Amino acid sequence: MIVAVPREILENEHRVAALPETVAEYARMGFRVLVESMAGEGAYRTDQEYAAAGAEIVSSPEELYSRADLILKVKQPCFNRMAGRHEVEMMRPGAFLIGFLHPAAPANHQMVEMLRDRDITSFTMDSIPRISRAQPMDALTSMSTVSGYRSTLIAAMHLPKFVPMIDTAVGTTKPARFLIIGAGVVGLQAIATARRLGGIVEALDTRLAARQAAQSLGAKVVGFETPPEVAVHEADQAEPLPDEWLERERAVIAPLLEQADVVISSVLVPGEMAPVLITESMVERMKPGSVIVDVAIDQGGNCAVTRPGCEYSTHGVFVCGLLNIPGAMPVHASWLYSSNLLEFVRNLFKQPDGSPDLEDELVRPTIVTHARQLLHKGTLKAMSITGHPVEVGGKL
């Protein structure tokens, strides 16, 4: 089987799906590895290093995709301006694709349909269930760690005031107030980073365990308690809140936003569209100069005014909707992601005959398209909500 590692082409995406160290592992597993020239440039890894690890360096994406049986990517396929074709159009029908596809996000629905119609069996790394056996391949947790840290630094850079309390000759500044909405991996890392910077931190989450974790890091837990049967399911993973509970949550968040200097929001249900928790009218009442970093934007965003891929000011508030925050920290992000991806591939192709195990409990929830069918539950749900025509997938 030929494994291909293309160069990522989304704007500001500097990660790579495999490092020379993991290429060597794929070679030991019996795969033949193709790497597009300059694929590792953003992570400061050279073609020479990949070649020394056993990879064949391919100069063009057209050749890479046409030869590949298994394509390893970081982000979802998109239009390649240099090639003049969409990446999906260059893939060989019947090939496998693994990456962060974010299939439930409305902006990616057309791409998902292209994968289906091209007969690509695709897997999305943002739908790996969070159980103990999955930890080595849990790329969502790995990238969330990066996003939580980096999003706090982004917010501090755009905040027009000091974060910590600063003593000066003319007086003392007040520390900035951070509101962290969602105390998952992103939120907990944001809490820790904001406190290191000297900010006052409040945190909100519907899950008891998440609130306790936030409190242990020094955040003041605010908001309200949600019945466990409403807020979580297995492995303390977030459940989509019913509409009436979402309204309650927005009502709690609204006055907290008015006091905050920085809001970092990362509320996600794996594989589904992000819930809108911050409305435009709520943004209008925020303090001028405050900052919102909407980390959930890859799956639609928690803030109604966030523009995917954009940073801009509205109603005196700076709103950050960067789509690939971990892409700005490519060295450690690539190291983490490539390791997670290697473990996912090991598990996927663990059968003695080398065929993919599509019935594995870790694999099945990640399948987006297979045999010209759309199978991903979160995507089917999102398409029905947005009014997108849906062909319901069958069984594997």
Coordinates of C-alpha atoms in Angstrom, one line a residue:
M1 CA 0.0 0.0 0.0
I2 CA 1.2 3.5 -0.9
V3 CA 0.9 6.1 1.8
A4 CA 1.0 9.8 0.7
V5 CA 1.8 12.9 2.7
P6 CA 0.9 16.1 0.8
R7 CA 1.9 19.6 1.5
E8 CA -0.8 21.4 3.4
I9 CA -2.2 24.3 1.4
L10 CA -4.7 26.0 3.7
E11 CA -3.7 29.5 4.5
N12 CA -1.4 29.8 7.6
E13 CA -1.3 26.0 7.9
H14 CA 2.3 25.0 8.6
R15 CA 1.8 21.6 10.1
V16 CA 2.6 18.3 8.4
A17 CA 0.8 14.9 8.8
A18 CA 4.0 12.9 9.1
L19 CA 7.5 13.7 10.3
P20 CA 10.6 11.7 9.2
E21 CA 10.4 9.7 12.4
T22 CA 6.9 8.5 11.7
V23 CA 7.7 7.9 8.0
A24 CA 10.4 5.5 9.1
E25 CA 7.7 3.7 11.2
Y26 CA 5.3 3.5 8.2
A27 CA 8.1 2.0 6.2
R28 CA 8.8 -0.6 8.9
M29 CA 5.1 -1.5 8.8
G30 CA 5.4 -2.3 5.1
F31 CA 4.0 0.8 3.6
R32 CA 5.7 2.6 0.7
V33 CA 5.7 6.3 1.5
L34 CA 5.4 9.3 -0.8
V35 CA 6.0 12.8 0.5
E36 CA 5.3 15.9 -1.5
S37 CA 8.3 18.2 -1.8
M38 CA 8.5 20.9 0.9
A39 CA 5.7 19.2 2.9
G40 CA 7.7 19.5 6.1
E41 CA 9.0 23.0 5.5
G42 CA 6.6 24.7 7.9
A43 CA 7.7 22.3 10.7
Y44 CA 11.4 22.9 9.7
R45 CA 11.9 19.4 8.3
T46 CA 13.7 19.0 5.0
D47 CA 13.1 16.7 2.0
Q48 CA 16.5 15.2 2.7
E49 CA 15.4 14.1 6.1
Y50 CA 12.3 12.5 4.7
A51 CA 14.3 10.7 2.0
A52 CA 16.7 9.4 4.6
A53 CA 13.8 8.0 6.5
G54 CA 12.7 6.0 3.4
A55 CA 10.3 8.3 1.7
E56 CA 10.1 9.0 -2.1
I57 CA 9.9 12.7 -2.6
V58 CA 7.3 13.7 -5.2
S59 CA 7.3 17.1 -6.8
S60 CA 3.7 17.6 -7.8
P61 CA 0.4 17.1 -5.9
E62 CA -1.2 15.6 -9.0
E63 CA 1.3 12.7 -9.1
L64 CA 1.1 12.3 -5.3
Y65 CA -2.7 11.9 -5.2
S66 CA -2.9 9.8 -8.3
R67 CA -0.6 7.2 -6.9
A68 CA -1.8 7.2 -3.3
D69 CA -3.8 4.4 -1.6
L70 CA -3.8 6.1 1.8
I71 CA -3.6 9.9 2.1
L72 CA -2.5 11.4 5.4
K73 CA -3.5 15.0 5.9
V74 CA -3.8 17.6 8.7
K75 CA -6.7 19.6 7.4
Q76 CA -9.6 19.0 5.1
P77 CA -9.0 19.0 1.3
C78 CA -9.5 22.3 -0.5
F79 CA -8.9 23.9 -3.9
N80 CA -5.3 23.9 -5.0
R81 CA -4.7 27.2 -6.8
M82 CA -1.3 26.1 -8.2
A83 CA -2.7 22.9 -9.6
G84 CA -6.0 24.5 -10.7
R85 CA -8.0 21.6 -9.2
H86 CA -9.6 20.6 -5.9
E87 CA -7.5 18.2 -3.9
V88 CA -10.4 15.7 -3.9
E89 CA -10.5 15.8 -7.7
M90 CA -6.9 14.7 -7.8
M91 CA -7.4 11.6 -5.5
R92 CA -7.6 8.2 -7.0
P93 CA -11.2 6.7 -6.7
G94 CA -11.2 4.1 -4.0
A95 CA -8.4 5.7 -1.9
F96 CA -8.4 6.2 1.8
L97 CA -8.1 9.7 3.4
I98 CA -7.4 10.5 7.1
G99 CA -7.3 14.0 8.6
F100 CA -9.2 16.7 10.4
L101 CA -12.1 17.0 8.0
H102 CA -14.5 18.8 10.3
P103 CA -17.4 17.3 8.2
A104 CA -20.2 18.8 10.3
A105 CA -19.1 22.4 9.6
P106 CA -21.4 23.9 6.9
A107 CA -18.4 25.2 5.0
N108 CA -17.2 21.6 4.5
H109 CA -20.5 20.0 3.3
Q110 CA -19.7 20.3 -0.4
M111 CA -16.2 18.9 0.2
V112 CA -17.7 15.9 2.0
E113 CA -20.1 15.3 -0.9
M114 CA -17.1 15.4 -3.3
L115 CA -15.4 12.7 -1.2
R116 CA -18.6 10.6 -1.3
D117 CA -19.0 11.0 -5.1
R118 CA -15.3 10.3 -5.7
D119 CA -15.7 7.0 -3.8
I120 CA -13.1 8.0 -1.1
T121 CA -13.2 6.2 2.2
S122 CA -12.5 9.1 4.6
F123 CA -11.9 9.3 8.3
T124 CA -12.0 12.4 10.5
M125 CA -9.6 12.7 13.4
D126 CA -12.0 15.0 15.3
S127 CA -14.4 12.1 16.0
I128 CA -12.2 9.6 17.8
P129 CA -14.1 8.6 21.0
R130 CA -12.4 9.6 24.2
I131 CA -11.9 6.3 25.9
S132 CA -8.7 5.0 27.4
R133 CA -7.7 2.8 24.4
A134 CA -7.9 5.8 22.2
Q135 CA -5.6 8.1 24.1
P136 CA -2.5 7.5 22.0
M137 CA -4.4 8.5 18.8
D138 CA -6.5 11.3 20.4
A139 CA -5.4 14.1 18.1
L140 CA -8.3 16.4 19.2
T141 CA -6.9 16.5 22.7
S142 CA -3.4 17.0 21.4
M143 CA -4.4 19.9 19.1
S144 CA -6.7 21.3 21.8
T145 CA -3.7 21.6 24.1
V146 CA -2.0 23.8 21.5
S147 CA -5.1 25.8 20.8
G148 CA -5.7 26.6 24.5
Y149 CA -2.2 27.9 24.9
R150 CA -2.0 29.8 21.7
S151 CA -5.5 31.3 21.8
T152 CA -4.6 33.0 25.1
L153 CA -1.5 34.5 23.7
I154 CA -3.5 35.7 20.6
A155 CA -6.0 37.4 23.0
A156 CA -3.3 39.0 25.0
M157 CA -1.6 40.4 21.9
H158 CA -4.9 42.1 20.8
L159 CA -6.0 43.3 24.2
P160 CA -5.3 47.1 24.4
K161 CA -4.3 46.8 28.0
F162 CA -1.9 44.9 30.3
V163 CA -3.0 41.4 31.4
P164 CA -1.3 41.4 34.9
M165 CA -1.6 44.0 37.6
I166 CA 1.3 46.4 36.9
D167 CA 2.7 48.9 39.4
T168 CA 3.7 52.2 37.8
A169 CA 4.8 55.6 39.0
V170 CA 1.3 57.0 38.5
G171 CA -0.7 54.1 39.9
T172 CA -1.5 50.4 39.5
T173 CA -3.3 48.8 36.6
K174 CA -6.1 46.3 37.2
P175 CA -5.5 42.8 35.9
A176 CA -7.5 41.7 32.8
R177 CA -10.6 39.5 33.3
F178 CA -10.7 36.3 31.3
L179 CA -13.9 34.4 30.7
I180 CA -13.3 30.8 29.6
I181 CA -16.4 29.2 28.1
G182 CA -15.9 25.5 28.0
A183 CA -13.4 23.8 30.4
G184 CA -12.3 20.9 28.2
V185 CA -8.7 20.5 27.1
V186 CA -8.7 23.9 25.3
G187 CA -10.3 25.7 28.2
L188 CA -8.1 24.2 30.9
Q189 CA -4.9 25.1 29.0
A190 CA -6.3 28.6 28.4
I191 CA -7.0 28.9 32.2
A192 CA -3.5 27.9 33.0
T193 CA -1.9 30.2 30.5
A194 CA -4.1 33.2 31.4
R195 CA -3.2 32.7 35.1
R196 CA 0.5 32.5 34.2
L197 CA 0.1 35.9 32.4
G198 CA -1.5 37.4 35.6
G199 CA -5.1 37.6 34.6
I200 CA -8.2 37.0 36.7
V201 CA -10.0 33.9 35.3
E202 CA -13.6 32.8 35.4
A203 CA -14.7 29.6 33.8
L204 CA -18.0 28.1 32.7
D205 CA -18.9 24.5 31.8
T206 CA -22.0 22.3 32.0
R207 CA -20.0 19.3 33.2
L208 CA -19.2 18.7 36.9
A209 CA -15.8 17.1 36.3
A210 CA -14.8 20.0 34.0
R211 CA -15.8 22.6 36.6
Q212 CA -13.8 20.8 39.2
A213 CA -10.8 20.7 36.9
A214 CA -11.1 24.4 36.2
Q215 CA -11.3 25.2 39.9
S216 CA -8.2 23.2 40.6
L217 CA -6.3 25.4 38.2
G218 CA -7.3 28.5 40.0
A219 CA -10.3 29.7 38.0
K220 CA -13.5 31.0 39.6
V221 CA -16.3 28.7 38.4
V222 CA -19.3 30.6 37.3
G223 CA -22.6 29.8 35.7
F224 CA -25.1 27.1 36.6
E225 CA -25.3 23.3 37.1
T226 CA -26.8 21.1 34.4
P227 CA -28.2 17.7 35.2
P228 CA -25.6 15.1 34.3
E229 CA -28.1 13.2 32.1
V230 CA -28.5 16.4 30.0
A231 CA -24.9 17.6 29.9
V232 CA -22.8 14.4 29.4
H233 CA -22.7 10.9 28.1
E234 CA -20.1 8.2 28.3
A235 CA -16.5 9.2 29.2
D236 CA -17.8 12.6 30.5
Q237 CA -18.0 13.8 26.9
A238 CA -20.3 16.7 26.2
E239 CA -23.8 16.2 24.9
P240 CA -25.6 18.7 22.7
L241 CA -27.8 20.7 25.0
P242 CA -31.5 20.9 24.2
D243 CA -32.7 24.3 23.0
E244 CA -34.2 25.3 26.4
W245 CA -30.9 24.6 28.2
L246 CA -29.0 26.5 25.5
E247 CA -31.2 29.5 26.2
R248 CA -30.5 29.2 29.9
E249 CA -26.8 29.0 29.2
R250 CA -26.9 32.2 27.0
A251 CA -28.8 34.0 29.8
V252 CA -26.0 33.1 32.2
I253 CA -23.2 34.1 29.8
A254 CA -24.6 37.5 28.8
P255 CA -23.8 39.4 32.1
L256 CA -20.5 37.7 32.4
L257 CA -19.5 38.9 28.9
E258 CA -20.2 42.5 30.0
Q259 CA -17.5 42.2 32.7
A260 CA -14.9 40.3 30.6
D261 CA -11.9 41.8 28.9
V262 CA -11.1 38.5 27.1
V263 CA -13.5 35.6 26.1
I264 CA -12.1 32.3 25.0
S265 CA -14.8 30.0 23.8
S266 CA -14.3 26.4 22.9
V267 CA -17.6 24.5 23.4
L268 CA -17.8 21.6 21.1
V269 CA -19.6 18.3 20.8
P270 CA -17.2 16.0 18.9
G271 CA -18.3 15.5 15.3
E272 CA -21.2 18.0 15.5
M273 CA -21.7 21.7 14.8
A274 CA -20.7 24.0 17.6
P275 CA -23.6 25.5 19.6
V276 CA -24.0 29.3 19.3
L277 CA -23.6 30.7 22.8
I278 CA -22.8 34.3 22.1
T279 CA -25.3 36.3 20.1
E280 CA -24.6 39.6 18.3
S281 CA -26.7 41.5 20.8
M282 CA -24.5 40.1 23.6
V283 CA -21.4 41.3 21.7
E284 CA -22.9 44.8 21.4
R285 CA -23.0 45.0 25.2
M286 CA -19.4 44.0 25.8
K287 CA -16.7 46.6 26.8
P288 CA -15.0 48.4 24.0
G289 CA -11.6 46.9 23.4
S290 CA -12.5 43.5 24.6
V291 CA -11.5 40.4 22.7
I292 CA -13.2 37.2 21.7
V293 CA -11.2 34.2 20.5
D294 CA -13.7 31.6 19.0
V295 CA -11.7 28.4 19.1
A296 CA -14.8 26.4 18.1
I297 CA -14.9 28.1 14.6
D298 CA -13.6 25.0 12.8
Q299 CA -17.0 23.4 13.6
G300 CA -19.1 26.6 13.0
G301 CA -18.2 28.7 16.1
N302 CA -19.7 29.6 19.4
C303 CA -20.1 33.3 18.5
A304 CA -22.7 34.4 16.0
V305 CA -20.5 37.2 14.6
T306 CA -17.3 35.1 14.1
R307 CA -16.2 35.0 10.5
P308 CA -14.3 31.7 9.6
G309 CA -10.7 32.5 9.0
C310 CA -11.0 36.2 9.9
E311 CA -9.9 38.6 12.6
Y312 CA -11.8 41.8 12.7
S313 CA -13.5 44.4 15.0
T314 CA -17.2 44.8 15.4
H315 CA -19.2 46.9 18.0
G316 CA -15.8 47.8 19.4
V317 CA -14.9 44.1 20.1
F318 CA -12.0 42.3 18.4
V319 CA -13.2 38.9 17.2
C320 CA -10.7 36.2 16.2
G321 CA -12.0 33.3 14.0
L322 CA -8.7 31.8 13.0
L323 CA -9.4 28.3 11.6
N324 CA -6.2 26.5 12.4
I325 CA -4.7 27.9 15.6
P326 CA -2.4 24.9 16.1
G327 CA -1.0 25.6 12.6
A328 CA 0.8 28.6 14.1
M329 CA 2.8 26.2 16.3
P330 CA 3.9 23.7 13.7
V331 CA 6.9 22.1 15.5
H332 CA 5.1 20.7 18.5
A333 CA 1.8 20.5 16.8
S334 CA 3.2 18.3 14.0
W335 CA 5.1 16.1 16.5
L336 CA 1.9 15.5 18.4
Y337 CA -0.4 15.0 15.4
S338 CA 1.9 12.8 13.4
S339 CA 2.3 10.5 16.5
N340 CA -1.5 10.4 17.0
L341 CA -2.0 9.6 13.3
L342 CA 0.5 6.8 13.3
E343 CA -1.3 5.1 16.1
F344 CA -4.6 5.5 14.3
V345 CA -3.2 3.9 11.2
R346 CA -1.7 1.1 13.2
N347 CA -5.1 0.4 14.7
L348 CA -7.0 0.8 11.4
F349 CA -4.8 -1.7 9.5
K350 CA -4.2 -4.2 12.4
Q351 CA -5.9 -7.1 10.7
P352 CA -3.5 -10.0 9.6
D353 CA -4.5 -9.6 5.9
G354 CA -3.8 -5.8 6.0
S355 CA -7.3 -4.8 5.3
P356 CA -8.9 -1.9 7.2
D357 CA -11.0 -2.8 10.3
L358 CA -14.0 -0.5 9.7
E359 CA -15.9 -2.2 12.6
D360 CA -13.4 -1.2 15.3
E361 CA -15.0 0.8 18.1
L362 CA -12.5 3.6 17.6
V363 CA -12.6 3.6 13.8
R364 CA -16.4 3.4 13.2
P365 CA -17.3 6.9 14.6
T366 CA -14.6 8.5 12.5
I367 CA -15.9 7.3 9.1
V368 CA -17.3 10.1 7.1
T369 CA -17.7 8.6 3.6
H370 CA -17.4 5.0 2.4
A371 CA -18.7 3.1 -0.7
R372 CA -20.2 6.3 -2.1
Q373 CA -22.2 6.8 1.1
L374 CA -22.2 9.6 3.7
L375 CA -22.1 7.8 7.1
H376 CA -21.0 10.4 9.7
K377 CA -23.9 11.0 12.1
G378 CA -22.9 14.5 13.1
T379 CA -22.6 15.6 9.5
L380 CA -26.0 14.1 8.6
K381 CA -27.5 15.9 11.5
A382 CA -25.8 19.2 10.6
M383 CA -26.9 19.0 6.9
S384 CA -30.5 18.4 8.0
I385 CA -30.4 21.5 10.3
T386 CA -29.0 23.7 7.6
G387 CA -31.5 22.5 5.0
H388 CA -28.8 20.8 2.9
P389 CA -30.1 18.0 0.8
V390 CA -29.0 14.7 2.5
E391 CA -28.7 11.2 1.2
V392 CA -28.7 9.1 4.3
G393 CA -25.9 6.5 4.4
G394 CA -26.5 2.8 4.9
K395 CA -24.6 0.2 6.9
L396 CA -21.0 -0.7 6.3

